[in-house]
Each structure stands twice: as structure tokens, then as C-alpha cells.
Coordinates of C-alpha atoms and ligand atoms in Angstrom, one line a residue:
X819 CA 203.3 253.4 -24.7
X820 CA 206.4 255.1 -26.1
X821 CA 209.5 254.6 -24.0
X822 CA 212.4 255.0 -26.0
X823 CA 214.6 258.2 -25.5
X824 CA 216.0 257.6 -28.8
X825 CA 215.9 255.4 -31.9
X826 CA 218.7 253.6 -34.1
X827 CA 218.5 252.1 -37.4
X828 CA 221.0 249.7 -38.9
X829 CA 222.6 246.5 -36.0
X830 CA 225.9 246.0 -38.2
X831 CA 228.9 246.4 -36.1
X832 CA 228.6 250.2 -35.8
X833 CA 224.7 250.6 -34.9
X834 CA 225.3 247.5 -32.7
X835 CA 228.0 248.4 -30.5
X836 CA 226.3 252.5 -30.4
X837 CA 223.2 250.9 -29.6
X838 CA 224.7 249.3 -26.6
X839 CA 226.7 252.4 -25.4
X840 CA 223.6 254.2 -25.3
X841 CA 221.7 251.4 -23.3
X842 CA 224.5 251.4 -20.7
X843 CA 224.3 254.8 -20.5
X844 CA 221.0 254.4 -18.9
X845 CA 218.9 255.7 -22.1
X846 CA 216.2 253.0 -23.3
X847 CA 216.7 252.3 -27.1
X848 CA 214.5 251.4 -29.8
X849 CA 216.4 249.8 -32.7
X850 CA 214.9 248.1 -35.9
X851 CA 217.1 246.5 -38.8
X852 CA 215.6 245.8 -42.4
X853 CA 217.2 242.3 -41.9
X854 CA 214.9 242.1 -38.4
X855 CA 216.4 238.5 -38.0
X856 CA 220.3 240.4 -37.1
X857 CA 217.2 242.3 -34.1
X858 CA 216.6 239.3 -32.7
X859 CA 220.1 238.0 -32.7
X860 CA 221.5 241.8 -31.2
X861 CA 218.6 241.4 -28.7
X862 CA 220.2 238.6 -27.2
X863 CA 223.4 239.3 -27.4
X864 CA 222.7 242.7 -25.1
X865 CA 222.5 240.5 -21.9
X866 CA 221.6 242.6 -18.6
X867 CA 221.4 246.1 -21.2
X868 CA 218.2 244.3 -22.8
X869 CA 215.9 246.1 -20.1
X870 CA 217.1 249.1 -21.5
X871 CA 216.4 247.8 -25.8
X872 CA 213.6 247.6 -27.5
X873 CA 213.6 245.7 -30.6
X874 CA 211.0 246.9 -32.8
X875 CA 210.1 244.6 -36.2
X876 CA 208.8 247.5 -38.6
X877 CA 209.7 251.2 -38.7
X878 CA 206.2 251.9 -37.4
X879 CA 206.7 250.0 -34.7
X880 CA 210.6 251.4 -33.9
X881 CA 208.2 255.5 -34.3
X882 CA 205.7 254.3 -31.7
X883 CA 208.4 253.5 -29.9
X884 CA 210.1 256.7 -29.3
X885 CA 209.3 259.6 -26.6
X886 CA 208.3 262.5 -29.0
X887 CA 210.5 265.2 -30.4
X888 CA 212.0 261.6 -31.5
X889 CA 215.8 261.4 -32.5
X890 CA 216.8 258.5 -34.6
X891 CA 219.9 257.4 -35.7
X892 CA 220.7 256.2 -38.6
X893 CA 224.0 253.4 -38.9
X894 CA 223.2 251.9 -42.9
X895 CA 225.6 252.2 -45.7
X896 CA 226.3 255.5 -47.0
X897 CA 224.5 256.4 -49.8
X898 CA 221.3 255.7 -51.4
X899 CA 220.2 253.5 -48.0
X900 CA 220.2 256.9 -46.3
X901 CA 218.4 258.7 -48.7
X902 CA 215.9 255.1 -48.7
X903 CA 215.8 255.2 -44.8
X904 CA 215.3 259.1 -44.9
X905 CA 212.3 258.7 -47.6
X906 CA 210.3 255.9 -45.8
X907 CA 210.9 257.9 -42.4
X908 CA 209.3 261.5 -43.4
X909 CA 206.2 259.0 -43.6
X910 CA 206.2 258.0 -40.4
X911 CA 207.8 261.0 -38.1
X912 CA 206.0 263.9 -37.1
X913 CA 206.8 267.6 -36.5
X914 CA 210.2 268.5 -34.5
X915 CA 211.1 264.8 -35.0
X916 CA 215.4 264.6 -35.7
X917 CA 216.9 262.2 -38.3
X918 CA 220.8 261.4 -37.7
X919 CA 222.9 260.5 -39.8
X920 CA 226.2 258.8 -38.0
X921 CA 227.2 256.8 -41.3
X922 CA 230.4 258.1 -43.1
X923 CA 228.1 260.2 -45.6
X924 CA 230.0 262.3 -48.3
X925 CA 229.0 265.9 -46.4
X926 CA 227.5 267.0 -50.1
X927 CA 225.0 264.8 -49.3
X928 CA 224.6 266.0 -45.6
X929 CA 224.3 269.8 -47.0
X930 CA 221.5 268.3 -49.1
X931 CA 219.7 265.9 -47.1
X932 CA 219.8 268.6 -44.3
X933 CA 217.7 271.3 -46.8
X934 CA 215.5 268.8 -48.2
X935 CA 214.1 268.4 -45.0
X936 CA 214.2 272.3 -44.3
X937 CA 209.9 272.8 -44.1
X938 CA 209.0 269.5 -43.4
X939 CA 208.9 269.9 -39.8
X940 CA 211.7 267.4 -39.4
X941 CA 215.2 268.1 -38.9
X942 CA 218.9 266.7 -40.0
X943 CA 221.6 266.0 -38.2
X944 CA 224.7 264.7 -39.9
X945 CA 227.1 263.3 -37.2
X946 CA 230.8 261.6 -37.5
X947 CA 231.6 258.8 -35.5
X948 CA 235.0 257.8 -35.0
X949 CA 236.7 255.4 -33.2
X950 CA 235.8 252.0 -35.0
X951 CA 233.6 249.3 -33.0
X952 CA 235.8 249.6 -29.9
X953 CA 235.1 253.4 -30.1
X954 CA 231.2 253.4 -30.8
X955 CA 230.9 250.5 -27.9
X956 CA 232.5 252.1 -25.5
X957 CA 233.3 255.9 -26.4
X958 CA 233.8 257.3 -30.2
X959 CA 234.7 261.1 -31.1
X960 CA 231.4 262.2 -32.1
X961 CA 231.6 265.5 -34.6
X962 CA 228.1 267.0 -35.1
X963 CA 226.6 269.2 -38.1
X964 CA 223.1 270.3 -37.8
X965 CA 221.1 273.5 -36.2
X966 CA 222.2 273.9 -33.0
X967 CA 218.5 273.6 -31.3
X968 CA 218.4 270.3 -32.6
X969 CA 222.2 269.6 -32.0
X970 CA 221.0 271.0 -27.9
X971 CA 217.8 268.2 -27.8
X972 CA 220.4 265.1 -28.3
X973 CA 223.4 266.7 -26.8
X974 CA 222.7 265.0 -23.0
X975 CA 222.8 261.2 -24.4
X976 CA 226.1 261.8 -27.2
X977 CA 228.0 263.4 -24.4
X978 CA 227.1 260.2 -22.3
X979 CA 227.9 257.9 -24.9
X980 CA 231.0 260.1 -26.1
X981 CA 235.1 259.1 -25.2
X982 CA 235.8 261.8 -22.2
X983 CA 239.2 263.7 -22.1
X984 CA 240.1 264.6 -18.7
X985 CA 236.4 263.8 -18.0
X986 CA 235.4 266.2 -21.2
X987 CA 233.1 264.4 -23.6
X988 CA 234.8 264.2 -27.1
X989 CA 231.7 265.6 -28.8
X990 CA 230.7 269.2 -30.1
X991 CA 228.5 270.6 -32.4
X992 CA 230.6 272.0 -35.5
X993 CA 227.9 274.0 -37.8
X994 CA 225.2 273.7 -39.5
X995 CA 224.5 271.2 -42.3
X996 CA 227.6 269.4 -43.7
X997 CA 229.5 270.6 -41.1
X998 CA 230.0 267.6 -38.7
X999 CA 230.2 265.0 -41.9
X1000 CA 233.0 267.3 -43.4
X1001 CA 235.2 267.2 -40.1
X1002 CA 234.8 263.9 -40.3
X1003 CA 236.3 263.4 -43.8
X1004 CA 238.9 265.5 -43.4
X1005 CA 239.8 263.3 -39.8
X1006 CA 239.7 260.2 -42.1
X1007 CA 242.4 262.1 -44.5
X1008 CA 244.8 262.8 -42.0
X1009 CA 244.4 259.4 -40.7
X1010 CA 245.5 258.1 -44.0
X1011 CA 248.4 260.4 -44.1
X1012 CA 249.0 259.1 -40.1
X1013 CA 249.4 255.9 -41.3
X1014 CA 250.9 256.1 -44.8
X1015 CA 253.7 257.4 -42.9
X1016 CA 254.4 255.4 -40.3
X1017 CA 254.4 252.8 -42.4
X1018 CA 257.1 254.4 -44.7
X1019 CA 259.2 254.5 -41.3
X1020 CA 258.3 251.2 -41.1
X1021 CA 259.6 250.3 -44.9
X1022 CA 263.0 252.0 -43.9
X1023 CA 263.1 249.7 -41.0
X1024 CA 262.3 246.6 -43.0
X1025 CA 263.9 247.7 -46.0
X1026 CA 266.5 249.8 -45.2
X1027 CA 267.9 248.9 -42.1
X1028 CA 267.0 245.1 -42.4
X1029 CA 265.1 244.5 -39.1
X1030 CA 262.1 241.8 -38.4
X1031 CA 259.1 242.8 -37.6
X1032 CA 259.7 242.0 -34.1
X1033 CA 262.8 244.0 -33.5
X1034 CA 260.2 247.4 -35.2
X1035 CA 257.2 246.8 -32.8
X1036 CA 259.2 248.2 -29.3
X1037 CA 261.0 250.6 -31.3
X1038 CA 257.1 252.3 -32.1
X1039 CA 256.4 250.8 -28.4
X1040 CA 258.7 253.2 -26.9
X1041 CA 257.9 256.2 -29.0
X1042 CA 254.3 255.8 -28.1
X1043 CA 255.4 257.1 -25.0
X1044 CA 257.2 260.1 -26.1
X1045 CA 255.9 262.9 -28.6
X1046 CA 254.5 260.8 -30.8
X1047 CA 252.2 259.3 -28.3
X1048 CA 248.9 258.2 -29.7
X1049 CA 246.8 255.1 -30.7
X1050 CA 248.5 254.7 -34.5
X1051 CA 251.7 254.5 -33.0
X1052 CA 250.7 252.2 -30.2
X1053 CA 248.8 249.7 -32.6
X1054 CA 251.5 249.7 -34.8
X1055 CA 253.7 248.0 -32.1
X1056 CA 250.7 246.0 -31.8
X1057 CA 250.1 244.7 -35.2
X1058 CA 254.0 244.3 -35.4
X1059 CA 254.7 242.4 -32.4
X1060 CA 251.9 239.8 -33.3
X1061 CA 252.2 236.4 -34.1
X1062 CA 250.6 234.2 -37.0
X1063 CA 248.3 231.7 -35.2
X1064 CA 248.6 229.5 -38.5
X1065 CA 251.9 229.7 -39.4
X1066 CA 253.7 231.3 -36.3
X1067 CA 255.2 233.9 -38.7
X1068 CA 255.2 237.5 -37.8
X1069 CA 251.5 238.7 -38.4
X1070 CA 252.2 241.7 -40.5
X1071 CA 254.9 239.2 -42.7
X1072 CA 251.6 237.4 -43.7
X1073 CA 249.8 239.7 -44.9
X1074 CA 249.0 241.1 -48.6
X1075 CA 250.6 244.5 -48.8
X1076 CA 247.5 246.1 -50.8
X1077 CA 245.0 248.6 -48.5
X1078 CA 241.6 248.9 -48.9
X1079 CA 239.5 252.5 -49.0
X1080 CA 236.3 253.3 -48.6
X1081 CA 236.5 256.6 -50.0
X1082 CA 236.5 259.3 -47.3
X1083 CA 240.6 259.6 -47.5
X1084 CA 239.9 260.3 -51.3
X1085 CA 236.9 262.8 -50.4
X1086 CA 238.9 264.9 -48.3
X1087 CA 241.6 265.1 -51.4
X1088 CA 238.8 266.2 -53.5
X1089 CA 237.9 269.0 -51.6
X1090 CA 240.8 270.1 -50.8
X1091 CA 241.7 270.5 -54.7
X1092 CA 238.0 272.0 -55.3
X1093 CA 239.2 274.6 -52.7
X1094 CA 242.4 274.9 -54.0
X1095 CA 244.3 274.1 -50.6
X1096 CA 247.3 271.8 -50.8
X1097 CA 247.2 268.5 -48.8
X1098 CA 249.8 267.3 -50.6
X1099 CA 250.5 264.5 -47.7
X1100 CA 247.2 263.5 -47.4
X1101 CA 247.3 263.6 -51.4
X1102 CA 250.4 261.5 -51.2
X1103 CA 248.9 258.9 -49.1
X1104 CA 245.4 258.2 -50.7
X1105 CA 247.6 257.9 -54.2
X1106 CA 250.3 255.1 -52.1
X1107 CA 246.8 253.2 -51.4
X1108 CA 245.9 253.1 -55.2
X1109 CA 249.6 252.2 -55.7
X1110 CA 249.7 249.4 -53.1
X1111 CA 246.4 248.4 -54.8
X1112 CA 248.3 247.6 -58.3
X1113 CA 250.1 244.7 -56.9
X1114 CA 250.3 242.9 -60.2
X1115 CA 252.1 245.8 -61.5
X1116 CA 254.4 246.4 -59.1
X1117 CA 255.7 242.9 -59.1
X1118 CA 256.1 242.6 -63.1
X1119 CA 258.1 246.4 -62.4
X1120 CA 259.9 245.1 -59.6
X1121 CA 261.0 242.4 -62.3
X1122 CA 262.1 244.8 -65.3
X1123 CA 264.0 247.6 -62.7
X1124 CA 265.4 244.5 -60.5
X1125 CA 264.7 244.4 -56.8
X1126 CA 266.4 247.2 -54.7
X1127 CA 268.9 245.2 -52.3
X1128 CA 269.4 245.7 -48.9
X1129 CA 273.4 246.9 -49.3
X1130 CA 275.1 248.6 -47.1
X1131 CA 274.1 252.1 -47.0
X1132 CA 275.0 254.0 -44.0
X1133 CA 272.4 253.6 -41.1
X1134 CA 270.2 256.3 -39.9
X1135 CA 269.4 256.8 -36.2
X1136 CA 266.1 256.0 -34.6
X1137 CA 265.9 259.5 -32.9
X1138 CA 266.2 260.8 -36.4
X1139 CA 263.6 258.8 -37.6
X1140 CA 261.4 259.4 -34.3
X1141 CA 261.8 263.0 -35.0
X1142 CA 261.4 262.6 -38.9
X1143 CA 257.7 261.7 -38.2
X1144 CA 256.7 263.8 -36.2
X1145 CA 257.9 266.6 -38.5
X1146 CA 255.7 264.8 -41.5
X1147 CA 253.1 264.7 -39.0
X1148 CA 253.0 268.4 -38.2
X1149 CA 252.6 268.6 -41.7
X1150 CA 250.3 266.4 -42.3
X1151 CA 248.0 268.6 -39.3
X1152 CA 248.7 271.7 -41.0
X1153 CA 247.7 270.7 -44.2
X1154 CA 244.0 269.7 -42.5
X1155 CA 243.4 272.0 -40.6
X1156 CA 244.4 274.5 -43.7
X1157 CA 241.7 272.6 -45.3
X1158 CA 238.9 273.4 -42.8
X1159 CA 239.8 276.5 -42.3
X1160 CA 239.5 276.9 -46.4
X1161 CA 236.3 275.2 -46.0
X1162 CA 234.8 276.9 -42.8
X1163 CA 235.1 280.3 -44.8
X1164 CA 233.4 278.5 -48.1
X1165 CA 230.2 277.2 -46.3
X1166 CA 230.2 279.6 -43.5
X1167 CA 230.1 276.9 -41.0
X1168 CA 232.5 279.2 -38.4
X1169 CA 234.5 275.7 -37.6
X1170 CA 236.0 275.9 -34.1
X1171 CA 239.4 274.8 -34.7
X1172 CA 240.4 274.0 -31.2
X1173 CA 237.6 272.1 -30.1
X1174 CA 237.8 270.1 -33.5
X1175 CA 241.3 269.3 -32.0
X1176 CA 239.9 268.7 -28.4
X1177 CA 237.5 266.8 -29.5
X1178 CA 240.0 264.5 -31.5
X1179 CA 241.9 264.2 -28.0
X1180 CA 240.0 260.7 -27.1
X1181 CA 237.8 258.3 -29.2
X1182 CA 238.9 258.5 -32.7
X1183 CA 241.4 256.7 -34.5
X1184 CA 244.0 259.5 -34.7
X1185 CA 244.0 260.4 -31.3
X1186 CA 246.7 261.7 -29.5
X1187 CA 248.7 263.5 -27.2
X1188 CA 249.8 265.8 -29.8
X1189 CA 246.3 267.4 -30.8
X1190 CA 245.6 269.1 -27.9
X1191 CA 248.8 270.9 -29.0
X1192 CA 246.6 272.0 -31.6
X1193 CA 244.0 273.3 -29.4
X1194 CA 246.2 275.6 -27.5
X1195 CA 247.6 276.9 -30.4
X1196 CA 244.3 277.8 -32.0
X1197 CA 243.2 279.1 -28.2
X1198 CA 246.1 280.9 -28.5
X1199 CA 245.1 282.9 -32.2
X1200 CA 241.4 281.4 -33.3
X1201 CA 242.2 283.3 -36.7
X1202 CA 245.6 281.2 -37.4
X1203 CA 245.4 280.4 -41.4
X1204 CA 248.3 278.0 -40.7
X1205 CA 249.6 275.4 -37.4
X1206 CA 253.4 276.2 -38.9
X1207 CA 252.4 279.5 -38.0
X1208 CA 251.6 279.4 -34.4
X1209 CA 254.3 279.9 -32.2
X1210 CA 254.5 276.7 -30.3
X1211 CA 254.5 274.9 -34.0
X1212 CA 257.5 277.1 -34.9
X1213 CA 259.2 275.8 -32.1
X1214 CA 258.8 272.0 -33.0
X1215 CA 259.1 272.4 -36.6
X1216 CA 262.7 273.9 -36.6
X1217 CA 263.9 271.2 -34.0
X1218 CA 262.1 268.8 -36.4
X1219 CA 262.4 269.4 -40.1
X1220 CA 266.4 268.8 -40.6
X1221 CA 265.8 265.2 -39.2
X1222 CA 262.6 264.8 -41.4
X1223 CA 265.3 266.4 -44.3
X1224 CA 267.9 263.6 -43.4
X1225 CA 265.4 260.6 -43.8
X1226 CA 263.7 261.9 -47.1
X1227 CA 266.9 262.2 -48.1
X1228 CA 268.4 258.6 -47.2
X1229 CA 265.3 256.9 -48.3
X1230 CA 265.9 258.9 -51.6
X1231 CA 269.3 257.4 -52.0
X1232 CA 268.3 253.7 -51.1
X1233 CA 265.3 254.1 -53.3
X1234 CA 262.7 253.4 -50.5
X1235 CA 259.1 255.5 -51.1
X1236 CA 258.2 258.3 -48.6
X1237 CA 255.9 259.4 -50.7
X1238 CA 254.3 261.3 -47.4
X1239 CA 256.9 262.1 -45.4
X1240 CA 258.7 264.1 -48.4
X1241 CA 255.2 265.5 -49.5
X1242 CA 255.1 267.0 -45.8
X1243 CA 258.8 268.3 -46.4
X1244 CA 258.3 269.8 -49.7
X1245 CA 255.3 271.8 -48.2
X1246 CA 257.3 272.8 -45.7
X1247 CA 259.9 274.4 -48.0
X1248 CA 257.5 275.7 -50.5
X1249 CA 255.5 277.3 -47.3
X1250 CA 258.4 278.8 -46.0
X1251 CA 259.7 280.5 -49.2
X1252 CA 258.9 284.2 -49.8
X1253 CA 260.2 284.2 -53.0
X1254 CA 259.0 280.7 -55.2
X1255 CA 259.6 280.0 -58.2
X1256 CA 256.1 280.7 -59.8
X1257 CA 257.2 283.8 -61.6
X1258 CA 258.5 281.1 -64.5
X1259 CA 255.4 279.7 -64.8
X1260 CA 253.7 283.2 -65.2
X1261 CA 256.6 283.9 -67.4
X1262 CA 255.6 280.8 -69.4
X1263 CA 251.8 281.7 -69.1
X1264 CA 252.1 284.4 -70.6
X1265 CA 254.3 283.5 -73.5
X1266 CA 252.3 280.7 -74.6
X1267 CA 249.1 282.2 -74.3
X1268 CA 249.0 286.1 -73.0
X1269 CA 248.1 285.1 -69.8
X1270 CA 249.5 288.2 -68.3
X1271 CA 251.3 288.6 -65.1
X1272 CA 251.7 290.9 -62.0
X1273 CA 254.8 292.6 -62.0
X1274 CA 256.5 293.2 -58.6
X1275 CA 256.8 296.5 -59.0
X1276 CA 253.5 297.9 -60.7
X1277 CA 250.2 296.7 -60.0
X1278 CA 247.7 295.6 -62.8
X1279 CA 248.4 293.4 -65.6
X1280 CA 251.3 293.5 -67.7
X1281 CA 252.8 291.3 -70.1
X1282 CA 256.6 290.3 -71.1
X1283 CA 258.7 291.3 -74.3
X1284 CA 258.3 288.2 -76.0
X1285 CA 255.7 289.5 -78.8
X1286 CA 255.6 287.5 -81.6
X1287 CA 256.2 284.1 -79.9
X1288 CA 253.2 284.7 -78.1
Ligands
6PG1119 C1 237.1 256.0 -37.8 C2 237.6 255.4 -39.1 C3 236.4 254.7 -39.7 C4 236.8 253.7 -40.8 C5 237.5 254.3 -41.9 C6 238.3 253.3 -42.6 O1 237.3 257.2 -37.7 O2 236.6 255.3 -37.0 O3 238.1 256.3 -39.9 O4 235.6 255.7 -40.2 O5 237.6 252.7 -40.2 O6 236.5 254.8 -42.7 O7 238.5 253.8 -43.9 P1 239.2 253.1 -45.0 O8 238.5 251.8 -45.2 O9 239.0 254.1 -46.2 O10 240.6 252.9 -44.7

């Protein structure tokens, strides 16, 4: 007899640690693994939760398993497993049955996994998961695409398993198709952009200002309880303050300084450039990852250009650089939240930009104190194009962007990258100007190859005096 309330496919760390946050939140779970050795082994390892597992050997056995209208979730590799998992399931599943996706899928995929099932009887759910194993064991962000009748048959158990806010589940439905998988992408962006600049404050600590690693990690400790509050900032003390079991060397003085990607900080770039929105922080950061990649390179550079040394050059004060990142931060926000409201209007997905940020509040890796900032300020205008723009955002940016000025500035001079934090700046001052400087370009458009230009005085093409050079 079926007994599962739900189904999950795929016990690696993510579809392990979900399928026990589901069983402890009193739902019985049927999981199945193509390896079904890894079943066996998760079985056991669910100690008193196993009344509430069912480990199934074969996808027919993991269907039978499941109460009808049956939700399964999905935890493989994104990619072709999906569309592998997807194909052997439309075999099995019958009418009103749900399919979620919780993988980090590229949302192109989502939009067209969701209409190849349109007419099949069988709906799509395409669902981000933040929050890493910690998160999906005991509480992840969970940011849901889909219809919103199918979104309304799973919403009970995700708001169980989900991270709670002032006793609010972190988990909402977003839109339709692509939506939740998109949010998702663009969360991963602005985490890359998060950390690619606190780890530029952490250069001109190590770099500029010549401290250990231990002397950094209560610096971050005590800003994590000021504005910058959040778990980045609060690992970052963590990772700093830790100690090499093997050699007894600072942690982070041990290890390689190249960072691996698995591609969502580079998807949200992309669509951000297909849309023509600047993200130039998040940019900024997914390029530094490449960079830090090419560690050959850098060394044999290093060698030609000499190494920069530590001399003395001035100091710069830790409330400047406290309030230096959160100005690149704000940026680094705006810039995302530009991006899905670019996007929200392109797919008609109606994103709701507050909850997006309430739902960031708790669970996922760049949660913080900060975003439900975000929330009010969207509650406050729901059409804002812009965070610089709201009011509140005003406020913080013009305590904040002359300190973020001083830093670029000094880590300029000593030659230290802040790739980010002067991406976030120059956005800043290119948003802020009414008059740019693009009338040169159009100039130069239309010299080299009659591209025309608006003039600001008459409407409708016109064209410059520069005739025959044309
Ligand atoms: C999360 C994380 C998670 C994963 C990243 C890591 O929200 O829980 O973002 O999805 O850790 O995808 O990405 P990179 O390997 O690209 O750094």
C-alpha cells in the first residue's frame, strides 16, 4: 500500500540531508538512488527518522510508493540526468503526478522541461534550494517556479522543511516555469559578488595593511554584529580564525588561492548581458574566479612586473573599510535585483521583489540582516526599477559611498585588486549621472558608420557634420 507523502530521487549530500528534513518533519519519504547501494547505506544512517523512510530499489517501486497526486523530487546533477530521470518517470507517473526539480538547473532548461510536460497530465516544478547541506538538513531558502496549483499541493511539507524567519518559512512560490530556478541563479551571482568582496577587504588586510589571518577573523567577527550582519561575514571569521590540523598554520594560509565554479555565478552574468542590465559586480567577481583560476600565470606575471611590497603606504581605517563594503554590497543588491526585475518583465513571471528578499532572510548562503531592508523598500514602492532608488537606500548609500571611494582609491595606489568593490563604485557614478558621456560614442557611431544619433533638442534621427569621413 502507498504510504509515502512524497518521493526523492538522488541520496548525495543534497537529496540526503532534504530527505531527512522531510522525515523529521513528520512526512514519510520514499527515496530511490540509481546507485541503490548509497539506499541502503542512507537507510541506516537515518537512525530513529527510518520509520518515517522508505527505501525503494527501482523507480517502480519508489511510484508504488507514493500517496497519489505524487510529488517527487528530484536531487541528481543538473543536466542531462534530469532530462534522463524526467524521461524514465513520464513512464511510470500518472495524471496530476508533480516532478521537482531542486537541482541547480540552468532555468532555460526549467522553462522547457516545464512545457514539455504541458499535456502530459504531469506537472513541473523547478525549485531552488539554498543553504548547502547544513541548509537542506535542517532549513534551506526554498524559491519555487511552477503553476501555482501545483506550487499549493507541496506547499504544506516545503514550508515544514523550510529555514523560518521570525517563525516565517523561507519559501514562496515565484512564477511560473523558470521562475524559481532563475531566482536562484541570480542568488548564486550576488553570492559570488558577496564573497569576491569581502575577500578583496580581506587582500587589503593581508596585503595592505600586513595583518595574519588571525588578527582579520575578529575584525569580520565584530562586524558581523553590526550592519553587515550575515552568515558570509560570520564564516569569514570562521574560516580565518581556524587552525591547520596538519601543520598548525592558519587554515586559510594553507590553502590554494584558485576558486572553483559550477556555473550558476556565470549564468546569472549571461543573462544579465542577454537582457542588457549591468551587473558589473557580479561581472567583476565571476571574471576574479577565472583569474584566480590562472594561477600559473599569475605567478610567471608576478615574476616579470616584480611582486608589489608591503611599504609603507598610509593606513586606512577599519570603519572605512566596514563601511566600504557595505556600500559595494548595496551595489552589488541593486545590480540583482535590477536583473530580476529586467527579467520579471521579459518572461512575465510578476517576481515579488520583497518576498524574494524575505525569503533570502534565513536559509541561504547570503542571508542576512540587511535583506529584509530590501523587503521594506520594495513594500514600500513594489514598482522600484532600482534599490539606489528607494529612499531608505538613498540614505545608506550617501553615508556609504565616500568610504567605499576612499578604499577603491587606496587599493588603487598600492596596487591591490578590488575588482568588485570599484565595479560597485563605478555603477554607482555612472547611475548617478544625468549627463554621461555616451554622446561621444554616438558621436563616434555615427562618424564611422552613419549610425545616427538623437539630438537633445529635436527628436528623430539626425546625423553630425562630418560628411565625407563618414
Ligand atoms: C547555495 C549555494 C549552492 C552551491 C553553489 C556553489 O545557495 O546553497 O549557492 O548552490 O554551494 O552553487 O557554487 P560554486 O561552486 O559555483 O561556487
Amino acid at each position: 500500500m502507498a504510504q509515502a507523502d512524497i518521493g526523492l530521487i538522488g541520496l548525495g549530500v543534497m537529496g540526503s540531508n532534504l530527505a531527512l528534513n522531510i522525515a523529521e518533519k513528520d512526512h514519510a519519504i520514499a527515496v530511490y538512488n540509481r546507485t541503490t547501494s548509497k539506499t541502503g547505506i542512507f537507510f541506516e544512517s537515518a537512525g530513529e527518522l527510518r520509520e518515517r523512510v522508505l527505501p525503494c530499489n527501482s523507480l517502480e517501486e519508489l511510484v508504488a510508493a507514493i500517496r497519489p497526486p505524487r510529488p517527487i523530487i528530484l536531487m541528481v546533477s543538473a543536466g542531462p540526468a534530469v532530462d534522463e530521470e524526467i524521461a524514465r518517470l513520464r513512464k511510470l507517473l500518472s495524471e496530476n503526478d508533480i516532478i521537482i526539480d531542486a537541482g541547480n538547473a540552468n532555468f532555460h532548461d526549467t522553462v522547457r522541461r516545464f512545457h514539455e510536460l504541458e499535456g502530459s497530465g504531469l506537472t513541473f516544478i523547478g525549485m531552488g534550494v539554498s543553504g548547502g547541506e547544513e541548509g537542506a538538513r535542517h532549513g534551506p531558502s526554498i524559491m519555487v517556479g511552477g503553476t501555482k496549483q501545483s506550487y499549493e499541493r507541496v506547499e504544506g511539507v516545503l514550508n515544514d522543511i523550510a529555514a523560518k524567519y521570525e517563525g516565517e518559512p523561507c519559501c514562496a512560490w515565484l512564477g511560473t516555469d523558470g521562475a524559481g530556478h532563475f531566482v536562484k541563479t541570480i542568488h548564486n551571482g550576488i553570492e559570488y559578488a558577496d564573497m569576491q568582496m569581502i575577500a578583496e577587504i580581506y587582500g587589503i588586510f593581508r596585503d595592505g595593511l600586513g595583518m595574519e589571518a588571525k588578527e582579520i577573523a575578529p575584525v569580520f567577527a565584530g562586524w558581523n554584529r553590526g550592519r553587515l550582519n550575515s552568515y558570509l561575514i560570520e564564516i569569514t571569521a570562521e574560516v580565518l580564525a581556524a587552525d591547520d590540523p596538519k601543520t598548525g598554520q592558519p587554515m586559510v594560509d594553507m590553502i590554494l588561492d584558485s576558486a572553483g565554479q559550477k556555473g550558476t555565478g556565470r549564468w546569472s552574468v549571461i543573462e544579465a548581458q542577454q537582457m542588457g542590465v549591468p551587473a558589473t559586480a557580479i561581472e567583476a567577481a565571476v571574471a576574479f574566479r577565472g583569474l584566480s583560476a590562472m594561477k600559473a600565470e599569475r605567478e610567471a606575471a608576478e615574476k616579470a612586473y616584480g611582486k608589489l611590497a608591503l611599504e609603507k603606504r598610509g593606513t586606512v581605517s577599519h570603519d572605512d573599510l566596514e563601511l566600504a563594503l557595505f556600500a559595494g554590497k548595496i551595489g552589488a543588491y541593486a545590480q540583482g535585483f535590477a536583473v530580476m526585475t529586467a527579467a520579471s518583465r521579459e518572461f512575465n513571471w510578476s517576481l515579488p521583489m520583497g518576498t524574494i528578499a524575505k525569503i533570502w532572510r534565513a536559509g541561504c548562503i547570503i542571508r542576512s540582516q540587511f535583506l529584509g531592508r530590501i523587503t521594506d523598500a520594495f513594500e514600500r514602492a513594489d514598482d522600484l526599477d532600482n534599490l539606489f532608488m528607494a529612499p531608505s537606500f538613498v540614505e545608506m548609500m550617501k553615508e556609504a559611498h565616500p568610504a567605499l571611494r576612499r578604499i577603491v582609491a587606496w587599493a588603487a595606489a598600492a596596487g591591490l585588486p578590488a575588482p568588485a568593490l570599484s565595479s560597485a563604485l563605478a555603477y554607482f557614478d555612472g547611475y548617478r549621472q544625468g549627463r554621461g558621456t555616451a554622446n561621444l560614442i554616438q558621436g563616434q557611431r555615427d562618424f564611422f558608420g552613419a549610425h545616427g544619433f538623437e539630438r537633445i533638442d529635436q527628436a528623430g534621427e539626425s546625423h553630425g557634420p562630418w560628411g565625407s569621413h563618414g
